[in-house]
mmCIF file of C-alpha atoms in Angstrom:
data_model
loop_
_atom_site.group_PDB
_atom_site.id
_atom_site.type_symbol
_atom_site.label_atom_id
_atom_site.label_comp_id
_atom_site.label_asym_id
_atom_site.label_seq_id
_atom_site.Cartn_x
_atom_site.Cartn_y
_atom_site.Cartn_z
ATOM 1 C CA UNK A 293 100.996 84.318 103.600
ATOM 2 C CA UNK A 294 102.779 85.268 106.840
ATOM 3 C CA UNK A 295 106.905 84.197 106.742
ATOM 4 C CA UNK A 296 108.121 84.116 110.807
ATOM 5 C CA UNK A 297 111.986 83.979 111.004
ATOM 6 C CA UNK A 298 112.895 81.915 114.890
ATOM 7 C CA UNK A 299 116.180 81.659 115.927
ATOM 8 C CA UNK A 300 116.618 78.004 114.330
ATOM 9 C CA UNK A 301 114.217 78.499 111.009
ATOM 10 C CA UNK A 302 112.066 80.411 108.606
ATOM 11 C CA UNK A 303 107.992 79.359 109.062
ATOM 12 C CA UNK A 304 105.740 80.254 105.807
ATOM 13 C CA UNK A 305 102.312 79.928 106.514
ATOM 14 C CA UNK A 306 99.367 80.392 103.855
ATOM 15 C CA UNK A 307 95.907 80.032 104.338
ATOM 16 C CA UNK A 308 94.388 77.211 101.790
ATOM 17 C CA UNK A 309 90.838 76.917 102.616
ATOM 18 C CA UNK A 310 88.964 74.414 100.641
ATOM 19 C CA UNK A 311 92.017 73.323 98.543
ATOM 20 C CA UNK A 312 92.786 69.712 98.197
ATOM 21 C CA UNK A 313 96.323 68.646 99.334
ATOM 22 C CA UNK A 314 96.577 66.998 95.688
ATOM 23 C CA UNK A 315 96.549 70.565 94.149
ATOM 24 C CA UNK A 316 98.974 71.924 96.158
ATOM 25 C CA UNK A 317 102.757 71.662 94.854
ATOM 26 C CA UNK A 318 106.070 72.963 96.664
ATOM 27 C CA UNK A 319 109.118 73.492 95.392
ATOM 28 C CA UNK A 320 112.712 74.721 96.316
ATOM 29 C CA UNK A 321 114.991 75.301 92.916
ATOM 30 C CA UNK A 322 118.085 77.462 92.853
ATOM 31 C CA UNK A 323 117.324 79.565 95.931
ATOM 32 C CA UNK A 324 113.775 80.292 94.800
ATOM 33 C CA UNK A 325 110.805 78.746 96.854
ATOM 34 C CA UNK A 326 107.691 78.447 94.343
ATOM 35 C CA UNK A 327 104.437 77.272 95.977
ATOM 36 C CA UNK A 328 101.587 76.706 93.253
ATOM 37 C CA UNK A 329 97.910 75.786 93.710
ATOM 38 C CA UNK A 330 94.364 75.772 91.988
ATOM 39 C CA UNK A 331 91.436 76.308 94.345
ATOM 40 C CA UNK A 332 88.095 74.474 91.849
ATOM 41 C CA UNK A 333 85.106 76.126 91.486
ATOM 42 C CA UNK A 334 82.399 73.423 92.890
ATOM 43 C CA UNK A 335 79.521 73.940 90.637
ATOM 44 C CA UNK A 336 76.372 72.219 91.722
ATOM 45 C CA UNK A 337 74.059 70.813 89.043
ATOM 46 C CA UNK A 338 70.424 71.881 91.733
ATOM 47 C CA UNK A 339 69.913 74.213 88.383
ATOM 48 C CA UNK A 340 69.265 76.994 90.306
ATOM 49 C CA UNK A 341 72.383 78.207 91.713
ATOM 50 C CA UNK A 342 71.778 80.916 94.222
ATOM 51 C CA UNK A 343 74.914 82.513 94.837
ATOM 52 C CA UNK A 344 73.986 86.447 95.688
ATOM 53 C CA UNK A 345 77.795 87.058 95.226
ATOM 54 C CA UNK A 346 80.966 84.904 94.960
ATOM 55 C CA UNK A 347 84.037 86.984 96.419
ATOM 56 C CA UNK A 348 86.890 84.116 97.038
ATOM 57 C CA UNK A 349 89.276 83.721 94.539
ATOM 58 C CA UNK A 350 89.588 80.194 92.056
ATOM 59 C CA UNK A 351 92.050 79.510 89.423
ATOM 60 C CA UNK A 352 95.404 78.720 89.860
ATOM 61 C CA UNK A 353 98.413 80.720 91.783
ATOM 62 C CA UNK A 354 101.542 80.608 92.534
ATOM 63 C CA UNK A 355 104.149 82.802 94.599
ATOM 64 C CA UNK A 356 108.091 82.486 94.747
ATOM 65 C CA UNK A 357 110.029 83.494 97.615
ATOM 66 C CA UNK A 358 113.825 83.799 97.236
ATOM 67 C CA UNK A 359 115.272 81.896 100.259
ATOM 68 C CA UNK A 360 118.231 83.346 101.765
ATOM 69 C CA UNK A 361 121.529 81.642 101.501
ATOM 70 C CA UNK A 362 121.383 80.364 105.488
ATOM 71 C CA UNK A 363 118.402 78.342 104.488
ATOM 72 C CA UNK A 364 119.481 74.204 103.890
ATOM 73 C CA UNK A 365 117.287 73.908 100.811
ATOM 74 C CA UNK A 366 117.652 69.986 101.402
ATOM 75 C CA UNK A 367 115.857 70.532 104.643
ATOM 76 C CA UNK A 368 112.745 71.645 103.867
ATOM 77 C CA UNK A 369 109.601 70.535 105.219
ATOM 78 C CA UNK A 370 105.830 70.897 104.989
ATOM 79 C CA UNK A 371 102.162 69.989 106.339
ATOM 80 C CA UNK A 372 99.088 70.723 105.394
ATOM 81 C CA UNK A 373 96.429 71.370 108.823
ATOM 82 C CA UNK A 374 92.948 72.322 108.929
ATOM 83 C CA UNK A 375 93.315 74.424 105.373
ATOM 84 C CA UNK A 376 96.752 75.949 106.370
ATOM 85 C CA UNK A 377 100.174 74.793 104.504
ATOM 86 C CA UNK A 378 103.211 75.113 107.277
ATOM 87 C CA UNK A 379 106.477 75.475 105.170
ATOM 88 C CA UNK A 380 109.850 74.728 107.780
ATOM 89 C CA UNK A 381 113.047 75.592 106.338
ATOM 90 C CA UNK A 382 116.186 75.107 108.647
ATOM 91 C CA UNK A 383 118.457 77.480 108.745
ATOM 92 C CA UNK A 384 122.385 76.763 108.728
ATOM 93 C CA UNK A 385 124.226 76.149 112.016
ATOM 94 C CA UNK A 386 126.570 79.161 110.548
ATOM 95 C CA UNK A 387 123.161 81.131 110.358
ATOM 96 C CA UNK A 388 122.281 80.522 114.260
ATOM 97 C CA UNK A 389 122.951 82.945 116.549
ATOM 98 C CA UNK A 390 125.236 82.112 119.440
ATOM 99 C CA UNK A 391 126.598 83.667 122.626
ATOM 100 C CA UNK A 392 129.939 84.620 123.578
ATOM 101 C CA UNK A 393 131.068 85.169 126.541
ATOM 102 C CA UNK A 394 133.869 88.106 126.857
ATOM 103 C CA UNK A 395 136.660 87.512 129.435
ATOM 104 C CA UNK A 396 137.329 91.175 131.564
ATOM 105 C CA UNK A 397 140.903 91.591 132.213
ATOM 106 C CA UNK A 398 141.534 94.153 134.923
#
């Protein structure tokens, strides 16, 4: 998972490849972001298998992120592209930087 901070919002990215959307659940509870999943096995019934070695990982997962307390939890957002889930989470207007302009008295 790669987590990219802009200047308006946090981006979590994670690479599901071959995982149905339907196995796939987000959610955002008390400042903790848990994403959970279960990529299936496929077994074929040819009766002759022929894997030579199996290296992905299946089961189920999950990771939790604590969010940071400029994230609006109530905000959040997510797709699911080409086998990668997109999490948005908006930060705060508080949380935004801003410019200020300084006034030089001579």
């Amino acid at each position: 998972m790669d987590i990219l901070e802009t200047e308006n919002e946090l981006v979590l990215k994670a690479d599901l490849p071959d995982i149905d959307l339907k196995d796939v659940e987000i959610q955002v509870e008390n400042g903790t972001l848990t994403v959970k999943g279960e990529r299936k096995f496929e077994k074929r019934d040819t009766g002759k298998e022929g894997y030579h070695r199996i290296e992905r990982s299946y089961g189920t997962f999950v990771r939790c992120f604590s969010l940071p307390e400029t994230v609006e939890s109530d905000k959040v957002g997510a797709e699911y592209k080409n086998g990668v889930l997109t999490i948005t989470m908006p930060k705060k207007e508080l949380a935004k930087p801003r410019a200020i302009k300084v006034k030089v008295t001579a």
